Amino acid sequence: MNNVIVLPLLIPLLTAVILIFLSKFTSFQRWFSVISVITNMAVTIFIINQVHESGIQTLHMGGWLPPYGIVFVADMFAALLVLTTLIASLGCLLYAFQNVGAEREKYYFYPFFQFLIAGVIGSFLTGDLFNLFVCFEVMLISSYALIVLGGTKRQLRETLKYMLINIISSAMFVAGVAYIYGTVGTLNLAHLSVRVAEVQQAGILSVIGIFFLIVFALKAGLFLFFWLPGSYNAPPIAITALFGALLTKVGLYAITRFFTLIFYHDPSTVQVVMGWMAAATMILGGLGALAYKDLGRILNYNIVISVGFIAFGIAVASPDALNGVIYYLMHDMVAKALLFILGGMLIAAAGTSKLSEMGGLMKRYPLIGWLFFIVALALVGIPPLSGFLGKVLIVSGGISGGHYALTFIGLGSSIIVLYSLIKVFMAAFWGEAPAARTTPVSIRWSDYTAAIGLTLVVIFMGLGSEWIYSFTSQAGAVLSDPTLYINAVLKE
């Protein structure tokens, strides 16, 4: 057992509790939150090093051995996503300093921020199905508070829709937990894998597997994403950046974990269903990105496209594709946080989110322009930036597996991403500034720090891809061979 692996969950939880009692001290809340995230990053790097050298690390809560107690499991997949979560969160946190609003800061923005991080990290590290549900709810309840914080009419309207969808999906999640426990008598993920393998995923278990796919697809915005563009467009962009970077990725993580560890015995059915869902998500997300002339909507539909592309890799499920899914998940978490931060800086500089009312910003804000151009290239998968290796691995897995139509749609979605973001770049930074534009606000140092820092991570993930791949391939090996996870959890 390794007690250290619970620290990435405990640190944000304790930070949130402390900050609740210090809500009036805004400056302290800001810097205490930053110190907490940086400390957590150091702890997570230590855990990654342990996993890299010694294999999967586990912790049996209360000393109860699995399958009877709750277990936390740090394999390389989970540990890498925890570190990426913290990197993206740090950028969003720095950007929020001057952009989330003083009133929201006073009304517990930073405690809810930390609770949301705790829910995300707990979802990655838990090895128990019911505990996964609990961590999902911690994350979602925090997101409810963050999305409505400020109380504008649009926020209240979109929050009702967002809450309704997630309450329905959470109710379905609980029902799925009850069905699977009633069928196989366990909730430990490793033990579930063993029990499902004993009956070869026959009959009712195949139905339960598809049921869980629907649950996690709702949470990830996979095909059933109708709630996402409006809901993510309601809160301040500092909060949207956090949501775009993290929330959909937790649903995608759950899909990846479930269908490589538990429900992998009937791949033909699951792959076909997931493949169609991925294709529809990329196509519909692409149409949304092309149709709108509002920056916020365009960026939100780019989230949808990336969800579909990652699901394409999960549906292919070859070793190359799974390695690509891991790398692309890490890339997309950082790149989406950066994209929304730069989008927020762009809106602040232009005084509007409408592309038709922008123009000429390159003369006054060249740094923002070139940072936006870099992240656009990274999201398309242009080398040597972070999106290249993950996209190549997923596409090569699709071609080698004979998924030609899905691969064609995936490549087409990349072209749409390029077109939609270059459209923003050209409309905002080139041409003449509108005559009616008022004096733009100055961009704060914390905004530039967040944007430059995340851009450097995007560049590093591209230039250092060979070194990073030594870690992601170790994570991919566990996804391709479930016995590695099972033996680490059940035979310690």
Short mmCIF file of C-alpha atoms in Angstrom, two decimals:
data_model
loop_
_atom_site.label_atom_id
_atom_site.label_comp_id
_atom_site.label_asym_id
_atom_site.label_seq_id
_atom_site.Cartn_x
_atom_site.Cartn_y
_atom_site.Cartn_z
CA MET A 1 0.00 0.00 0.00
CA ASN A 2 1.06 3.56 -0.70
CA ASN A 3 -0.57 6.25 1.44
CA VAL A 4 0.82 9.04 -0.74
CA ILE A 5 -1.64 8.42 -3.58
CA VAL A 6 -4.57 9.84 -1.60
CA LEU A 7 -2.79 13.20 -1.17
CA PRO A 8 -3.76 14.61 -4.60
CA LEU A 9 -7.38 14.22 -3.46
CA LEU A 10 -6.91 15.40 0.12
CA ILE A 11 -4.91 18.55 -0.69
CA PRO A 12 -7.69 20.33 -2.65
CA LEU A 13 -10.34 19.10 -0.19
CA LEU A 14 -8.47 20.54 2.81
CA THR A 15 -7.69 23.70 0.86
CA ALA A 16 -11.38 24.18 0.06
CA VAL A 17 -12.41 23.72 3.71
CA ILE A 18 -9.83 26.25 4.88
CA LEU A 19 -10.85 28.80 2.24
CA ILE A 20 -14.52 28.58 3.23
CA PHE A 21 -13.63 30.25 6.54
CA LEU A 22 -11.49 32.91 4.86
CA SER A 23 -13.87 34.09 2.16
CA LYS A 24 -13.36 37.79 2.98
CA PHE A 25 -9.61 37.68 2.35
CA THR A 26 -9.52 37.61 -1.44
CA SER A 27 -5.78 38.04 -1.88
CA PHE A 28 -5.05 35.23 0.59
CA GLN A 29 -7.54 32.94 -1.16
CA ARG A 30 -5.85 33.53 -4.51
CA TRP A 31 -2.32 32.74 -3.42
CA PHE A 32 -3.24 29.94 -1.04
CA SER A 33 -5.04 28.27 -3.95
CA VAL A 34 -1.98 28.68 -6.17
CA ILE A 35 0.34 27.25 -3.50
CA SER A 36 -2.06 24.32 -3.01
CA VAL A 37 -2.11 23.46 -6.71
CA ILE A 38 1.68 23.75 -7.07
CA THR A 39 2.20 21.56 -3.97
CA ASN A 40 -0.19 19.01 -5.42
CA MET A 41 1.73 19.03 -8.70
CA ALA A 42 4.94 18.19 -6.81
CA VAL A 43 3.19 15.31 -5.01
CA THR A 44 1.76 13.99 -8.27
CA ILE A 45 5.15 14.10 -10.00
CA PHE A 46 6.50 12.02 -7.11
CA ILE A 47 3.67 9.49 -7.59
CA ILE A 48 4.30 9.32 -11.35
CA ASN A 49 7.96 8.57 -10.67
CA GLN A 50 6.96 5.78 -8.26
CA VAL A 51 4.56 4.27 -10.80
CA HIS A 52 7.19 4.54 -13.55
CA GLU A 53 9.81 2.74 -11.47
CA SER A 54 7.74 0.33 -9.33
CA GLY A 55 4.48 -0.19 -11.20
CA ILE A 56 0.88 0.48 -10.20
CA GLN A 57 0.41 1.90 -6.68
CA THR A 58 -2.65 1.11 -4.54
CA LEU A 59 -4.15 2.22 -1.23
CA HIS A 60 -6.79 0.19 0.63
CA MET A 61 -8.81 2.67 2.69
CA GLY A 62 -9.26 1.62 6.31
CA GLY A 63 -7.09 -1.44 5.74
CA TRP A 64 -9.97 -3.30 4.06
CA LEU A 65 -8.57 -5.46 1.31
CA PRO A 66 -10.38 -5.49 -2.03
CA PRO A 67 -13.00 -6.28 -3.05
CA TYR A 68 -14.56 -5.38 0.33
CA GLY A 69 -13.21 -1.88 0.84
CA ILE A 70 -12.63 1.27 -1.17
CA VAL A 71 -9.35 1.24 -3.04
CA PHE A 72 -7.43 4.06 -4.69
CA VAL A 73 -5.31 3.06 -7.66
CA ALA A 74 -2.58 5.14 -9.26
CA ASP A 75 -1.65 3.55 -12.55
CA MET A 76 0.19 5.66 -15.12
CA PHE A 77 -3.02 6.58 -16.96
CA ALA A 78 -4.66 8.05 -13.86
CA ALA A 79 -1.48 9.69 -12.56
CA LEU A 80 -0.74 11.46 -15.85
CA LEU A 81 -4.29 12.81 -16.04
CA VAL A 82 -4.05 14.05 -12.44
CA LEU A 83 -0.88 15.99 -13.29
CA THR A 84 -2.44 17.40 -16.46
CA THR A 85 -5.52 18.41 -14.46
CA LEU A 86 -3.36 20.40 -12.07
CA ILE A 87 -1.40 22.09 -14.89
CA ALA A 88 -4.59 23.19 -16.64
CA SER A 89 -6.16 24.22 -13.32
CA LEU A 90 -3.18 26.40 -12.44
CA GLY A 91 -3.52 28.28 -15.73
CA CYS A 92 -7.27 28.76 -15.20
CA LEU A 93 -6.67 29.87 -11.62
CA LEU A 94 -4.17 32.56 -12.61
CA TYR A 95 -6.50 33.79 -15.34
CA ALA A 96 -9.43 33.94 -12.88
CA PHE A 97 -7.62 36.42 -10.61
CA GLN A 98 -8.67 39.46 -12.62
CA ASN A 99 -11.47 38.02 -14.74
CA VAL A 100 -13.91 36.06 -12.62
CA GLY A 101 -15.09 39.21 -10.80
CA ALA A 102 -14.66 40.48 -7.25
CA GLU A 103 -18.21 39.53 -6.22
CA ARG A 104 -17.76 35.93 -7.33
CA GLU A 105 -14.44 35.74 -5.47
CA LYS A 106 -16.20 36.80 -2.27
CA TYR A 107 -18.92 34.20 -2.71
CA TYR A 108 -16.69 31.13 -2.47
CA PHE A 109 -15.32 30.89 -5.99
CA TYR A 110 -12.00 29.50 -4.77
CA PRO A 111 -13.46 26.83 -2.42
CA PHE A 112 -15.74 25.59 -5.22
CA PHE A 113 -12.75 25.64 -7.59
CA GLN A 114 -10.84 23.37 -5.21
CA PHE A 115 -13.81 21.07 -4.62
CA LEU A 116 -14.17 20.64 -8.38
CA ILE A 117 -10.49 19.72 -8.71
CA ALA A 118 -10.90 17.22 -5.88
CA GLY A 119 -13.84 15.60 -7.67
CA VAL A 120 -11.93 15.34 -10.93
CA ILE A 121 -8.81 13.89 -9.29
CA GLY A 122 -10.86 11.48 -7.18
CA SER A 123 -12.59 10.20 -10.33
CA PHE A 124 -9.20 9.44 -11.88
CA LEU A 125 -7.74 7.70 -8.82
CA THR A 126 -10.62 5.66 -7.46
CA GLY A 127 -10.74 1.92 -8.05
CA ASP A 128 -14.34 1.53 -6.84
CA LEU A 129 -17.47 2.11 -8.92
CA PHE A 130 -19.60 3.70 -6.20
CA ASN A 131 -16.73 5.94 -5.15
CA LEU A 132 -16.48 6.99 -8.81
CA PHE A 133 -20.11 8.09 -8.57
CA VAL A 134 -19.35 10.05 -5.37
CA CYS A 135 -16.40 11.83 -6.98
CA PHE A 136 -18.52 12.62 -10.05
CA GLU A 137 -21.10 14.22 -7.77
CA VAL A 138 -18.50 16.28 -5.89
CA MET A 139 -17.30 17.55 -9.26
CA LEU A 140 -20.83 18.21 -10.56
CA ILE A 141 -22.15 19.95 -7.43
CA SER A 142 -19.13 22.24 -7.53
CA SER A 143 -19.78 22.94 -11.21
CA TYR A 144 -23.43 23.79 -10.43
CA ALA A 145 -22.24 26.45 -7.99
CA LEU A 146 -19.61 27.80 -10.37
CA ILE A 147 -21.88 27.98 -13.41
CA VAL A 148 -24.57 29.94 -11.54
CA LEU A 149 -22.21 32.12 -9.49
CA GLY A 150 -23.14 35.70 -10.33
CA GLY A 151 -26.82 35.03 -10.89
CA THR A 152 -27.38 36.61 -14.32
CA LYS A 153 -30.54 35.62 -16.19
CA ARG A 154 -28.60 33.66 -18.79
CA GLN A 155 -26.67 31.80 -16.09
CA LEU A 156 -29.86 30.85 -14.26
CA ARG A 157 -31.53 29.64 -17.47
CA GLU A 158 -28.56 27.57 -18.61
CA THR A 159 -27.89 26.24 -15.10
CA LEU A 160 -31.37 24.71 -14.95
CA LYS A 161 -30.72 22.86 -18.21
CA TYR A 162 -27.22 21.82 -17.11
CA MET A 163 -28.46 20.57 -13.73
CA LEU A 164 -31.41 18.70 -15.23
CA ILE A 165 -29.23 16.79 -17.68
CA ASN A 166 -26.68 15.88 -15.02
CA ILE A 167 -29.32 14.90 -12.46
CA ILE A 168 -30.83 12.53 -15.03
CA SER A 169 -27.42 11.08 -15.90
CA SER A 170 -26.54 10.72 -12.20
CA ALA A 171 -29.81 8.89 -11.54
CA MET A 172 -28.99 6.58 -14.43
CA PHE A 173 -25.48 6.12 -12.97
CA VAL A 174 -26.94 4.98 -9.62
CA ALA A 175 -29.30 2.63 -11.43
CA GLY A 176 -26.36 1.20 -13.37
CA VAL A 177 -24.43 0.67 -10.14
CA ALA A 178 -27.42 -1.18 -8.66
CA TYR A 179 -27.85 -3.35 -11.78
CA ILE A 180 -24.22 -4.37 -11.97
CA TYR A 181 -23.97 -5.05 -8.24
CA GLY A 182 -27.11 -7.15 -8.39
CA THR A 183 -25.69 -9.09 -11.33
CA VAL A 184 -22.09 -9.78 -10.25
CA GLY A 185 -22.04 -8.82 -6.55
CA THR A 186 -19.11 -6.40 -6.48
CA LEU A 187 -18.23 -2.75 -7.19
CA ASN A 188 -14.44 -2.94 -7.15
CA LEU A 189 -13.32 -2.20 -10.73
CA ALA A 190 -10.66 -4.93 -10.79
CA HIS A 191 -13.01 -7.48 -9.25
CA LEU A 192 -15.75 -6.42 -11.69
CA SER A 193 -13.35 -7.22 -14.51
CA VAL A 194 -12.79 -10.70 -13.12
CA ARG A 195 -16.49 -11.38 -12.57
CA VAL A 196 -17.52 -10.12 -16.02
CA ALA A 197 -14.75 -12.21 -17.61
CA GLU A 198 -16.10 -15.33 -15.89
CA VAL A 199 -19.35 -15.07 -17.85
CA GLN A 200 -17.77 -13.46 -20.96
CA GLN A 201 -20.03 -10.39 -20.76
CA ALA A 202 -23.09 -12.37 -21.74
CA GLY A 203 -26.76 -11.35 -21.70
CA ILE A 204 -27.67 -8.66 -19.20
CA LEU A 205 -24.04 -7.54 -18.77
CA SER A 206 -23.84 -6.40 -22.38
CA VAL A 207 -26.98 -4.30 -21.80
CA ILE A 208 -25.46 -2.86 -18.62
CA GLY A 209 -22.29 -2.00 -20.55
CA ILE A 210 -24.27 -0.03 -23.15
CA PHE A 211 -26.22 1.60 -20.31
CA PHE A 212 -22.99 2.86 -18.75
CA LEU A 213 -21.83 4.08 -22.16
CA ILE A 214 -24.95 6.26 -22.36
CA VAL A 215 -24.38 7.56 -18.81
CA PHE A 216 -20.79 8.56 -19.44
CA ALA A 217 -21.60 9.87 -22.92
CA LEU A 218 -24.07 12.31 -21.35
CA LYS A 219 -21.39 13.52 -18.95
CA ALA A 220 -18.70 13.72 -21.63
CA GLY A 221 -20.86 15.43 -24.27
CA LEU A 222 -20.42 12.47 -26.62
CA PHE A 223 -23.26 12.61 -29.18
CA LEU A 224 -25.66 13.78 -26.42
CA PHE A 225 -23.99 17.18 -26.25
CA PHE A 226 -27.04 19.41 -26.87
CA TRP A 227 -26.68 20.93 -23.37
CA LEU A 228 -22.98 21.84 -23.69
CA PRO A 229 -22.68 24.87 -26.02
CA GLY A 230 -25.30 26.93 -24.20
CA SER A 231 -24.35 25.91 -20.66
CA TYR A 232 -20.63 26.52 -21.16
CA ASN A 233 -21.37 29.91 -22.73
CA ALA A 234 -23.21 31.18 -19.63
CA PRO A 235 -20.56 31.70 -16.91
CA PRO A 236 -17.48 33.95 -17.11
CA ILE A 237 -14.87 32.60 -19.48
CA ALA A 238 -12.49 31.83 -16.59
CA ILE A 239 -15.01 29.21 -15.43
CA THR A 240 -15.71 28.02 -18.97
CA ALA A 241 -11.97 27.46 -19.46
CA LEU A 242 -11.93 25.18 -16.42
CA PHE A 243 -15.01 23.30 -17.59
CA GLY A 244 -13.73 22.92 -21.15
CA ALA A 245 -10.39 21.61 -19.94
CA LEU A 246 -11.63 19.13 -17.35
CA LEU A 247 -15.29 18.13 -17.15
CA THR A 248 -15.82 16.33 -20.45
CA LYS A 249 -12.47 14.58 -19.99
CA VAL A 250 -13.68 12.84 -16.82
CA GLY A 251 -16.51 11.25 -18.80
CA LEU A 252 -14.07 10.19 -21.52
CA TYR A 253 -11.74 8.75 -18.87
CA ALA A 254 -14.61 6.70 -17.41
CA ILE A 255 -15.52 5.37 -20.88
CA THR A 256 -11.88 4.44 -21.53
CA ARG A 257 -11.46 2.73 -18.17
CA PHE A 258 -14.75 0.82 -18.34
CA PHE A 259 -14.37 -0.50 -21.86
CA THR A 260 -10.73 -1.51 -21.55
CA LEU A 261 -10.95 -2.99 -18.04
CA ILE A 262 -14.48 -4.35 -17.58
CA PHE A 263 -16.59 -4.50 -20.77
CA TYR A 264 -13.99 -5.51 -23.33
CA HIS A 265 -15.22 -9.04 -24.09
CA ASP A 266 -17.77 -8.03 -26.74
CA PRO A 267 -15.86 -5.30 -28.61
CA SER A 268 -17.79 -5.52 -31.87
CA THR A 269 -21.05 -4.19 -30.41
CA VAL A 270 -19.46 -1.50 -28.25
CA GLN A 271 -17.05 -0.37 -30.96
CA VAL A 272 -19.84 0.00 -33.51
CA VAL A 273 -22.07 2.00 -31.14
CA MET A 274 -19.20 4.16 -29.90
CA GLY A 275 -17.87 4.65 -33.41
CA TRP A 276 -21.23 5.95 -34.66
CA MET A 277 -21.49 8.24 -31.62
CA ALA A 278 -17.97 9.56 -32.25
CA ALA A 279 -18.67 10.17 -35.93
CA ALA A 280 -21.93 12.00 -35.21
CA THR A 281 -20.25 14.11 -32.53
CA MET A 282 -17.42 15.19 -34.84
CA ILE A 283 -19.81 15.99 -37.71
CA LEU A 284 -22.37 17.89 -35.63
CA GLY A 285 -19.67 19.68 -33.63
CA GLY A 286 -18.00 20.69 -36.87
CA LEU A 287 -21.26 22.09 -38.25
CA GLY A 288 -21.72 24.14 -35.09
CA ALA A 289 -18.17 25.52 -35.27
CA LEU A 290 -18.74 26.53 -38.90
CA ALA A 291 -22.20 28.01 -38.39
CA TYR A 292 -21.58 30.48 -35.58
CA LYS A 293 -19.95 33.92 -35.73
CA ASP A 294 -19.69 34.27 -31.95
CA LEU A 295 -16.30 33.43 -30.44
CA GLY A 296 -17.70 31.70 -27.35
CA ARG A 297 -19.93 29.40 -29.40
CA ILE A 298 -17.11 28.54 -31.81
CA LEU A 299 -14.81 27.55 -28.95
CA ASN A 300 -17.55 25.49 -27.28
CA TYR A 301 -18.19 23.52 -30.45
CA ASN A 302 -14.45 22.87 -30.68
CA ILE A 303 -14.81 21.06 -27.32
CA VAL A 304 -17.48 18.87 -28.93
CA ILE A 305 -15.23 18.05 -31.91
CA SER A 306 -12.36 16.99 -29.63
CA VAL A 307 -14.72 14.78 -27.57
CA GLY A 308 -15.74 13.00 -30.75
CA PHE A 309 -12.14 12.58 -31.89
CA ILE A 310 -11.04 11.07 -28.57
CA ALA A 311 -14.05 8.72 -28.63
CA PHE A 312 -12.93 7.68 -32.13
CA GLY A 313 -9.64 6.50 -30.61
CA ILE A 314 -11.44 4.66 -27.79
CA ALA A 315 -13.72 2.93 -30.31
CA VAL A 316 -10.75 1.72 -32.36
CA ALA A 317 -9.18 0.32 -29.16
CA SER A 318 -5.92 -0.88 -30.74
CA PRO A 319 -2.69 -0.39 -28.73
CA ASP A 320 -1.64 2.53 -30.95
CA ALA A 321 -5.05 4.15 -30.71
CA LEU A 322 -5.17 3.79 -26.92
CA ASN A 323 -1.69 5.31 -26.58
CA GLY A 324 -2.95 8.13 -28.78
CA VAL A 325 -6.06 8.58 -26.63
CA ILE A 326 -3.92 9.04 -23.52
CA TYR A 327 -1.58 11.52 -25.20
CA TYR A 328 -4.41 13.40 -26.87
CA LEU A 329 -6.40 13.62 -23.63
CA MET A 330 -3.41 15.24 -21.93
CA HIS A 331 -2.87 17.59 -24.86
CA ASP A 332 -6.53 18.57 -25.09
CA MET A 333 -6.84 19.38 -21.39
CA VAL A 334 -3.97 21.87 -21.58
CA ALA A 335 -4.79 23.19 -25.05
CA LYS A 336 -8.48 23.77 -24.30
CA ALA A 337 -7.63 25.69 -21.13
CA LEU A 338 -5.20 27.80 -23.16
CA LEU A 339 -7.69 28.30 -26.01
CA PHE A 340 -10.39 29.66 -23.70
CA ILE A 341 -7.97 31.84 -21.77
CA LEU A 342 -6.79 33.40 -25.04
CA GLY A 343 -10.43 33.68 -26.13
CA GLY A 344 -11.19 35.61 -22.95
CA MET A 345 -8.20 37.90 -23.52
CA LEU A 346 -9.37 38.44 -27.09
CA ILE A 347 -12.90 39.36 -26.00
CA ALA A 348 -11.49 41.76 -23.39
CA ALA A 349 -9.23 43.39 -25.98
CA ALA A 350 -12.00 43.71 -28.60
CA GLY A 351 -14.81 44.53 -26.20
CA THR A 352 -17.08 41.98 -27.91
CA SER A 353 -17.36 38.28 -28.71
CA LYS A 354 -18.83 38.87 -32.19
CA LEU A 355 -16.32 38.25 -34.98
CA SER A 356 -17.98 40.84 -37.21
CA GLU A 357 -17.14 43.56 -34.68
CA MET A 358 -13.48 42.61 -34.23
CA GLY A 359 -10.44 43.42 -36.35
CA GLY A 360 -7.02 45.04 -36.29
CA LEU A 361 -5.96 43.61 -32.94
CA MET A 362 -2.57 42.40 -34.18
CA LYS A 363 -1.20 45.95 -34.08
CA ARG A 364 -1.91 46.39 -30.37
CA TYR A 365 -1.89 42.81 -29.10
CA PRO A 366 0.63 40.87 -31.21
CA LEU A 367 1.49 38.46 -28.38
CA ILE A 368 -2.13 37.37 -27.96
CA GLY A 369 -2.39 36.92 -31.73
CA TRP A 370 0.63 34.67 -32.08
CA LEU A 371 -0.24 32.65 -28.96
CA PHE A 372 -3.70 32.06 -30.44
CA PHE A 373 -2.11 31.00 -33.72
CA ILE A 374 0.14 28.49 -31.89
CA VAL A 375 -2.71 26.87 -29.97
CA ALA A 376 -4.78 26.67 -33.18
CA LEU A 377 -1.96 24.75 -34.87
CA ALA A 378 -1.59 22.51 -31.80
CA LEU A 379 -5.30 21.63 -31.81
CA VAL A 380 -5.13 20.73 -35.50
CA GLY A 381 -2.12 18.47 -34.85
CA ILE A 382 0.64 20.37 -36.63
CA PRO A 383 4.15 19.25 -35.58
CA PRO A 384 6.08 19.87 -33.45
CA LEU A 385 3.24 20.88 -31.09
CA SER A 386 1.40 18.77 -28.52
CA GLY A 387 -1.51 17.59 -30.67
CA PHE A 388 0.62 15.91 -33.33
CA LEU A 389 1.65 12.60 -31.72
CA GLY A 390 -1.74 11.77 -30.21
CA LYS A 391 -3.53 12.53 -33.47
CA VAL A 392 -1.07 10.47 -35.52
CA LEU A 393 -1.42 7.48 -33.18
CA ILE A 394 -5.23 7.58 -33.23
CA VAL A 395 -5.38 7.97 -37.03
CA SER A 396 -2.82 5.21 -37.61
CA GLY A 397 -4.79 2.95 -35.27
CA GLY A 398 -7.96 3.70 -37.21
CA ILE A 399 -6.33 2.91 -40.56
CA SER A 400 -4.64 -0.29 -39.34
CA GLY A 401 -7.93 -1.43 -37.80
CA GLY A 402 -9.87 -0.88 -41.02
CA HIS A 403 -11.98 1.99 -39.66
CA TYR A 404 -11.60 4.02 -42.84
CA ALA A 405 -14.85 6.00 -42.68
CA LEU A 406 -14.25 6.97 -39.06
CA THR A 407 -10.67 7.93 -39.85
CA PHE A 408 -11.83 10.08 -42.77
CA ILE A 409 -14.32 11.87 -40.52
CA GLY A 410 -11.60 12.36 -37.88
CA LEU A 411 -9.24 13.93 -40.42
CA GLY A 412 -12.11 16.05 -41.73
CA SER A 413 -12.84 17.29 -38.21
CA SER A 414 -9.22 18.49 -37.96
CA ILE A 415 -9.71 20.56 -41.10
CA ILE A 416 -12.86 22.07 -39.60
CA VAL A 417 -10.98 22.91 -36.39
CA LEU A 418 -8.29 24.61 -38.47
CA TYR A 419 -10.83 26.56 -40.51
CA SER A 420 -12.91 27.68 -37.50
CA LEU A 421 -9.89 28.91 -35.51
CA ILE A 422 -8.15 30.53 -38.47
CA LYS A 423 -11.48 32.27 -39.18
CA VAL A 424 -11.29 33.71 -35.66
CA PHE A 425 -7.62 34.63 -36.12
CA MET A 426 -8.22 36.45 -39.39
CA ALA A 427 -11.37 38.25 -38.22
CA ALA A 428 -9.90 39.40 -34.92
CA PHE A 429 -6.28 40.21 -35.65
CA TRP A 430 -6.18 41.32 -39.27
CA GLY A 431 -8.03 44.03 -41.15
CA GLU A 432 -9.06 47.39 -39.75
CA ALA A 433 -10.40 48.02 -36.29
CA PRO A 434 -14.08 49.07 -36.21
CA ALA A 435 -14.43 52.85 -35.92
CA ALA A 436 -16.92 52.56 -33.05
CA ARG A 437 -14.58 50.53 -30.83
CA THR A 438 -14.05 52.06 -27.41
CA THR A 439 -10.67 52.17 -25.69
CA PRO A 440 -9.80 48.53 -24.91
CA VAL A 441 -8.99 47.38 -21.42
CA SER A 442 -5.41 46.54 -20.53
CA ILE A 443 -4.49 42.87 -20.27
CA ARG A 444 -3.24 41.94 -16.80
CA TRP A 445 0.04 40.23 -16.00
CA SER A 446 -1.76 37.19 -14.55
CA ASP A 447 -3.55 36.69 -17.89
CA TYR A 448 -0.29 36.71 -19.81
CA THR A 449 1.38 34.47 -17.22
CA ALA A 450 -1.37 31.85 -17.59
CA ALA A 451 -1.37 32.03 -21.39
CA ILE A 452 2.41 31.97 -21.84
CA GLY A 453 2.84 29.20 -19.27
CA LEU A 454 0.29 26.91 -20.93
CA THR A 455 1.72 27.70 -24.37
CA LEU A 456 5.14 26.57 -23.17
CA VAL A 457 3.55 23.32 -21.94
CA VAL A 458 1.93 22.80 -25.36
CA ILE A 459 5.30 23.34 -27.06
CA PHE A 460 7.11 21.13 -24.56
CA MET A 461 4.61 18.29 -25.04
CA GLY A 462 5.39 18.44 -28.75
CA LEU A 463 9.16 18.80 -28.61
CA GLY A 464 9.47 16.32 -25.71
CA SER A 465 6.99 13.82 -27.13
CA GLU A 466 9.51 10.97 -27.26
CA TRP A 467 10.26 11.33 -23.54
CA ILE A 468 6.58 11.77 -22.60
CA TYR A 469 5.68 8.76 -24.76
CA SER A 470 7.79 6.56 -22.47
CA PHE A 471 5.19 7.34 -19.79
CA THR A 472 2.06 7.25 -21.95
CA SER A 473 3.09 3.91 -23.47
CA GLN A 474 3.32 2.49 -19.95
CA ALA A 475 -0.21 3.76 -19.36
CA GLY A 476 -1.36 2.30 -22.67
CA ALA A 477 0.06 -1.11 -21.76
CA VAL A 478 -2.32 -1.28 -18.77
CA LEU A 479 -5.29 -0.37 -20.97
CA SER A 480 -4.33 -3.02 -23.52
CA ASP A 481 -3.73 -5.70 -20.88
CA PRO A 482 -6.31 -5.53 -18.03
CA THR A 483 -4.50 -8.25 -16.05
CA LEU A 484 -1.82 -5.73 -15.10
CA TYR A 485 -4.42 -3.60 -13.31
CA ILE A 486 -6.22 -6.61 -11.83
CA ASN A 487 -3.08 -8.18 -10.42
CA ALA A 488 -1.92 -4.89 -8.89
CA VAL A 489 -5.23 -4.40 -7.08
CA LEU A 490 -6.31 -7.93 -6.11
CA LYS A 491 -3.04 -9.76 -5.58
CA GLU A 492 -1.09 -7.29 -3.46
#
